[in-house]
Amino acid sequence: MSQTAQNSKPEPTVQVPKVILYTGRFLQFIAPSIAAKYAQRLFITPLKHKMPKREFHMDKNSQQASLHIPSIQKDIITYTYGNGKKKILLAHGWSGRGTQLVKIADHFVKLGYQTISFDAPAHGKAPGKLTSMPEFIEAIHEIDKQFGPFEFAIGHSLGGMALLNAVREGFQIKKLATIGAADVITDIILHFTRTLTLKDSVATKMKAILDSKFGRDIDYASASNAAKEVNIPTLVVHDEDDVDVAVSCAYAIHKALPNGTLHITQNLGHRRILGNKEVIEKVEDFLLR
């Protein structure tokens, strides 16, 4: 395990609009069950952020196509970047997009690889407004069918969680790297409802709604649970100052992995870590050694 130090502090977490906070509190006052339904709807509604200039060249120079995912009857957008014969799958996180791992993509394209990334359902240029991690996982499996085989995969945040689950379900790669991945879904829900300034009882009701929706305990898909069945070499990268996903998630995932390596950084936060030169070189060293 090593540490990367930077002088500037991590970026702050996304601020929740006051109208959403007030609405949640009002519904909670009327009935916690109504507040739980409201929160659950927000939980599966990603935000679509404007693409920053640093990603423009990848957007311009990649081959993009719409890909239908039969298992969920939704479409995603795929990005084929570079001309290498060996392929790496890149998976963005919640409210991300297919060009978000641009610095990582640029690095590996220069090394002779081709990267395949995607806008998950309801993300980026993909249609729709609602989605969830199970749909990320289904997208990964369909991409593997259409674009595979892949040498490696790299996932950020929810993308890392989805890749761990996909590998558990049979996605064949040689090595995996996760960056800033969260862990226990119940904890994610609790963090989400607390961010909305709602009572913990709302989180309990919200989880029950999601369990019913997906037909099983959603904690089955928690990263550390999936990691127990991921036998390939896996690198877990996380920043100890991540204000969106606690670094404890990385330790739990690493502990569960049969063949894991842990790399902890400092002062990079949840998103800047994706463009950090030392982190990218660490991922390269792990995947290619």
Coordinates of C-alpha atoms in Angstrom, one line a residue:
M1 CA 0.0 0.0 0.0
S2 CA 1.3 3.5 -0.9
Q3 CA 0.2 7.0 -0.5
T4 CA 0.0 9.9 -2.9
A5 CA 0.1 13.4 -1.5
Q6 CA -1.2 16.6 -3.1
N7 CA -1.4 20.1 -1.7
S8 CA -4.9 20.9 -2.7
K9 CA -7.9 19.4 -0.9
P10 CA -10.5 17.1 -2.6
E11 CA -13.5 18.6 -4.3
P12 CA -16.7 18.9 -2.2
T13 CA -19.6 16.5 -2.5
V14 CA -22.5 17.4 -4.7
Q15 CA -24.9 19.8 -2.9
V16 CA -28.6 18.8 -2.8
P17 CA -31.0 21.6 -4.0
K18 CA -33.0 23.0 -1.1
V19 CA -36.3 22.3 -2.9
I20 CA -35.5 18.6 -2.8
L21 CA -34.6 18.8 0.9
Y22 CA -37.8 20.7 1.8
T23 CA -39.9 18.3 -0.2
G24 CA -38.4 15.3 1.5
R25 CA -39.0 16.7 4.9
F26 CA -42.5 17.7 4.1
L27 CA -43.4 14.2 2.9
Q28 CA -41.7 12.7 5.9
F29 CA -43.9 14.8 8.1
I30 CA -47.0 13.5 6.3
A31 CA -45.9 9.8 6.2
P32 CA -42.4 8.2 6.3
S33 CA -43.6 5.6 3.7
I34 CA -44.3 8.4 1.2
A35 CA -40.9 10.0 1.9
A36 CA -39.3 6.6 1.3
K37 CA -41.0 6.3 -2.1
Y38 CA -39.8 9.8 -2.9
A39 CA -36.3 9.1 -1.8
Q40 CA -36.2 5.8 -3.7
R41 CA -37.2 7.6 -6.9
L42 CA -34.4 10.1 -6.4
F43 CA -32.0 7.2 -5.7
I44 CA -32.5 5.7 -9.1
T45 CA -32.5 9.0 -11.0
P46 CA -28.9 10.0 -12.1
L47 CA -27.9 13.5 -12.8
K48 CA -26.6 14.3 -16.3
H49 CA -23.7 16.7 -16.0
K50 CA -22.2 18.8 -18.8
M51 CA -19.2 17.2 -20.4
P52 CA -16.0 19.2 -19.3
K53 CA -13.5 20.4 -22.0
R54 CA -10.9 17.8 -20.9
E55 CA -13.1 15.1 -22.3
F56 CA -13.9 16.7 -25.7
H57 CA -11.1 15.0 -27.6
M58 CA -12.2 11.6 -26.5
D59 CA -15.8 12.4 -27.4
K60 CA -14.6 13.6 -30.9
N61 CA -12.1 10.8 -31.6
S62 CA -14.0 7.8 -30.4
Q63 CA -16.4 5.7 -32.4
Q64 CA -19.8 5.9 -30.8
A65 CA -22.8 3.6 -31.3
S66 CA -26.1 2.8 -29.6
L67 CA -26.2 -0.7 -28.1
H68 CA -29.5 -2.3 -27.1
I69 CA -29.5 -4.4 -23.9
P70 CA -32.1 -7.1 -24.5
S71 CA -32.2 -8.2 -20.8
I72 CA -33.4 -4.8 -19.6
Q73 CA -34.9 -3.5 -22.8
K74 CA -32.8 -0.3 -22.7
D75 CA -30.1 1.3 -24.8
I76 CA -26.7 2.6 -24.0
I77 CA -24.0 4.4 -25.9
T78 CA -20.6 2.8 -26.4
Y79 CA -17.3 4.5 -27.0
T80 CA -14.6 2.7 -28.9
Y81 CA -11.3 4.6 -28.5
G82 CA -7.9 3.7 -30.0
N83 CA -6.9 1.0 -32.5
G84 CA -5.2 -1.6 -30.3
K85 CA -6.0 -5.2 -30.6
K86 CA -6.1 -5.8 -26.9
K87 CA -9.1 -4.2 -25.2
I88 CA -9.9 -2.7 -21.8
L89 CA -13.4 -2.0 -20.5
L90 CA -13.9 1.2 -18.6
A91 CA -17.0 1.7 -16.4
H92 CA -18.0 5.1 -15.0
G93 CA -19.8 5.7 -11.8
W94 CA -23.2 7.1 -10.8
S95 CA -24.1 10.3 -12.8
G96 CA -20.9 9.8 -14.8
R97 CA -20.4 9.2 -18.6
G98 CA -18.4 7.2 -21.0
T99 CA -15.7 9.8 -21.4
Q100 CA -15.2 10.4 -17.7
L101 CA -12.1 8.1 -17.4
V102 CA -10.5 10.0 -20.3
K103 CA -7.0 10.3 -18.7
I104 CA -6.9 6.6 -18.1
A105 CA -8.2 5.9 -21.6
D106 CA -5.5 8.2 -23.1
H107 CA -2.8 6.5 -21.1
F108 CA -3.7 3.0 -22.2
V109 CA -4.4 3.9 -25.8
K110 CA -0.8 5.3 -26.0
L111 CA 0.4 1.9 -24.7
G112 CA -1.3 0.2 -27.7
Y113 CA -4.6 -0.8 -26.1
Q114 CA -8.2 0.0 -27.2
T115 CA -10.6 1.1 -24.6
I116 CA -14.4 0.4 -24.7
S117 CA -16.5 2.6 -22.4
F118 CA -20.2 3.4 -22.3
D119 CA -22.9 5.7 -21.1
A120 CA -24.9 3.5 -18.8
P121 CA -28.7 3.6 -19.0
A122 CA -30.0 7.1 -18.3
H123 CA -26.5 8.4 -18.2
G124 CA -24.6 10.7 -20.6
K125 CA -26.1 10.5 -24.1
A126 CA -28.1 7.3 -23.3
P127 CA -31.9 7.7 -23.2
G128 CA -34.0 7.3 -20.1
K129 CA -34.2 8.9 -16.7
L130 CA -34.1 5.9 -14.3
T131 CA -31.6 3.2 -13.7
S132 CA -29.8 1.1 -11.1
M133 CA -26.7 -1.0 -10.6
P134 CA -28.3 -4.2 -11.9
E135 CA -28.7 -2.4 -15.2
F136 CA -25.0 -1.4 -15.2
I137 CA -24.1 -5.1 -14.7
E138 CA -26.4 -6.2 -17.6
A139 CA -24.8 -3.5 -19.8
I140 CA -21.3 -4.9 -19.0
H141 CA -22.4 -8.4 -20.0
E142 CA -23.9 -7.3 -23.3
I143 CA -20.8 -5.2 -24.1
D144 CA -18.7 -8.3 -23.4
K145 CA -20.8 -10.2 -25.9
Q146 CA -20.6 -7.5 -28.6
F147 CA -17.0 -6.2 -28.1
G148 CA -15.1 -8.8 -26.1
P149 CA -13.0 -10.5 -25.1
F150 CA -11.3 -8.0 -22.8
E151 CA -7.9 -8.2 -21.2
F152 CA -8.7 -6.0 -18.2
A153 CA -11.4 -3.8 -16.8
I154 CA -11.3 -0.5 -14.7
G155 CA -14.3 0.8 -12.9
H156 CA -14.9 4.0 -10.9
S157 CA -17.3 4.2 -8.0
L158 CA -20.5 2.3 -8.9
G159 CA -18.8 1.2 -12.1
G160 CA -16.3 -0.7 -9.8
M161 CA -19.1 -2.3 -7.9
A162 CA -20.8 -3.3 -11.1
L163 CA -17.6 -4.9 -12.5
L164 CA -17.1 -6.9 -9.3
N165 CA -20.6 -8.3 -9.7
A166 CA -20.1 -8.9 -13.4
V167 CA -16.9 -10.9 -12.8
R168 CA -18.7 -12.9 -10.1
E169 CA -21.4 -13.7 -12.7
G170 CA -18.9 -14.8 -15.3
F171 CA -17.4 -11.8 -17.0
Q172 CA -14.0 -13.1 -18.1
I173 CA -11.0 -10.8 -17.7
K174 CA -7.4 -11.3 -16.6
K175 CA -7.3 -8.5 -14.0
L176 CA -9.6 -5.8 -12.5
A177 CA -9.0 -2.4 -11.0
T178 CA -11.6 -0.4 -9.0
I179 CA -11.3 3.2 -8.1
G180 CA -13.3 4.8 -5.3
A181 CA -15.8 1.9 -5.2
A182 CA -18.5 1.9 -2.5
D183 CA -19.5 -1.2 -0.7
V184 CA -22.6 -2.1 1.4
I185 CA -25.7 -0.9 -0.4
T186 CA -27.6 -0.5 2.9
D187 CA -24.9 1.9 4.0
I188 CA -25.2 3.8 0.6
I189 CA -28.9 4.2 1.1
L190 CA -28.4 5.4 4.7
H191 CA -25.8 7.9 3.5
F192 CA -28.2 9.1 0.8
T193 CA -31.2 9.6 3.1
R194 CA -29.1 11.4 5.6
T195 CA -27.8 13.7 2.8
L196 CA -31.5 14.4 2.2
T197 CA -31.8 15.2 6.0
L198 CA -34.3 12.4 6.4
K199 CA -34.7 10.1 9.4
D200 CA -33.0 6.7 9.4
S201 CA -36.3 5.0 9.5
V202 CA -36.9 6.3 5.9
A203 CA -33.8 4.5 4.8
T204 CA -35.1 1.2 6.2
K205 CA -38.4 1.6 4.4
M206 CA -36.5 2.6 1.2
K207 CA -34.4 -0.5 1.3
A208 CA -37.5 -2.6 1.7
I209 CA -38.9 -1.0 -1.5
L210 CA -35.7 -1.8 -3.4
D211 CA -35.6 -5.4 -2.0
S212 CA -39.1 -5.9 -3.3
K213 CA -38.3 -4.2 -6.6
F214 CA -35.3 -6.5 -7.4
G215 CA -36.7 -9.6 -5.8
R216 CA -33.8 -10.2 -3.3
D217 CA -31.8 -8.5 -0.6
I218 CA -30.0 -5.8 -2.5
D219 CA -27.0 -6.2 -0.2
Y220 CA -26.3 -9.3 -2.2
A221 CA -24.7 -6.9 -4.8
S222 CA -22.6 -5.1 -2.2
A223 CA -19.0 -4.9 -3.4
S224 CA -17.4 -6.8 -0.5
N225 CA -20.0 -9.6 -1.0
A226 CA -19.3 -9.9 -4.7
A227 CA -15.5 -9.6 -4.0
K228 CA -15.5 -12.9 -2.1
E229 CA -16.1 -14.7 -5.5
V230 CA -13.7 -12.6 -7.6
N231 CA -10.6 -14.8 -7.8
I232 CA -8.7 -12.8 -10.4
P233 CA -6.0 -10.3 -9.3
T234 CA -7.8 -7.1 -8.3
L235 CA -6.5 -3.7 -7.4
V236 CA -8.5 -1.5 -5.1
V237 CA -7.7 2.2 -5.3
H238 CA -9.2 4.7 -2.9
D239 CA -8.5 8.1 -1.5
E240 CA -8.6 8.5 2.3
D241 CA -10.1 12.0 1.9
D242 CA -12.9 10.8 -0.4
V243 CA -16.0 12.7 0.9
D244 CA -18.4 10.8 -1.3
V245 CA -17.4 7.2 -0.5
A246 CA -15.6 6.4 2.8
V247 CA -12.2 4.8 2.5
S248 CA -13.4 2.1 4.8
C249 CA -15.2 0.6 1.8
A250 CA -11.8 0.0 0.2
Y251 CA -10.5 -1.9 3.2
A252 CA -13.6 -4.0 3.3
I253 CA -13.5 -4.9 -0.4
H254 CA -9.7 -5.7 -0.2
K255 CA -10.3 -7.9 2.8
A256 CA -12.9 -9.9 1.0
L257 CA -10.9 -10.4 -2.2
P258 CA -9.0 -13.7 -2.5
N259 CA -6.3 -12.0 -4.6
G260 CA -6.5 -8.3 -3.9
T261 CA -4.0 -5.4 -3.8
L262 CA -4.8 -2.1 -2.0
H263 CA -3.5 1.4 -2.9
I264 CA -4.6 4.3 -0.7
T265 CA -4.0 7.9 -1.8
Q266 CA -4.4 11.3 -0.1
N267 CA -6.1 14.6 -0.9
L268 CA -7.4 13.4 -4.3
G269 CA -11.1 12.9 -3.4
H270 CA -13.6 10.9 -5.3
R271 CA -13.1 12.3 -8.8
R272 CA -9.7 14.0 -9.2
I273 CA -8.2 10.6 -8.5
L274 CA -9.2 9.5 -12.0
G275 CA -6.7 12.0 -13.6
N276 CA -3.8 11.6 -11.1
K277 CA -0.6 10.5 -12.9
E278 CA 0.7 8.4 -10.1
V279 CA -2.7 6.6 -9.7
I280 CA -2.8 5.9 -13.5
E281 CA 0.8 4.6 -13.4
K282 CA -0.1 2.4 -10.4
V283 CA -3.0 0.9 -12.4
E284 CA -0.7 0.3 -15.4
D285 CA 1.9 -1.4 -13.3
F286 CA -0.7 -3.6 -11.7
L287 CA -2.4 -4.6 -14.9
L288 CA 0.7 -5.1 -17.1
R289 CA 3.2 -6.7 -14.7

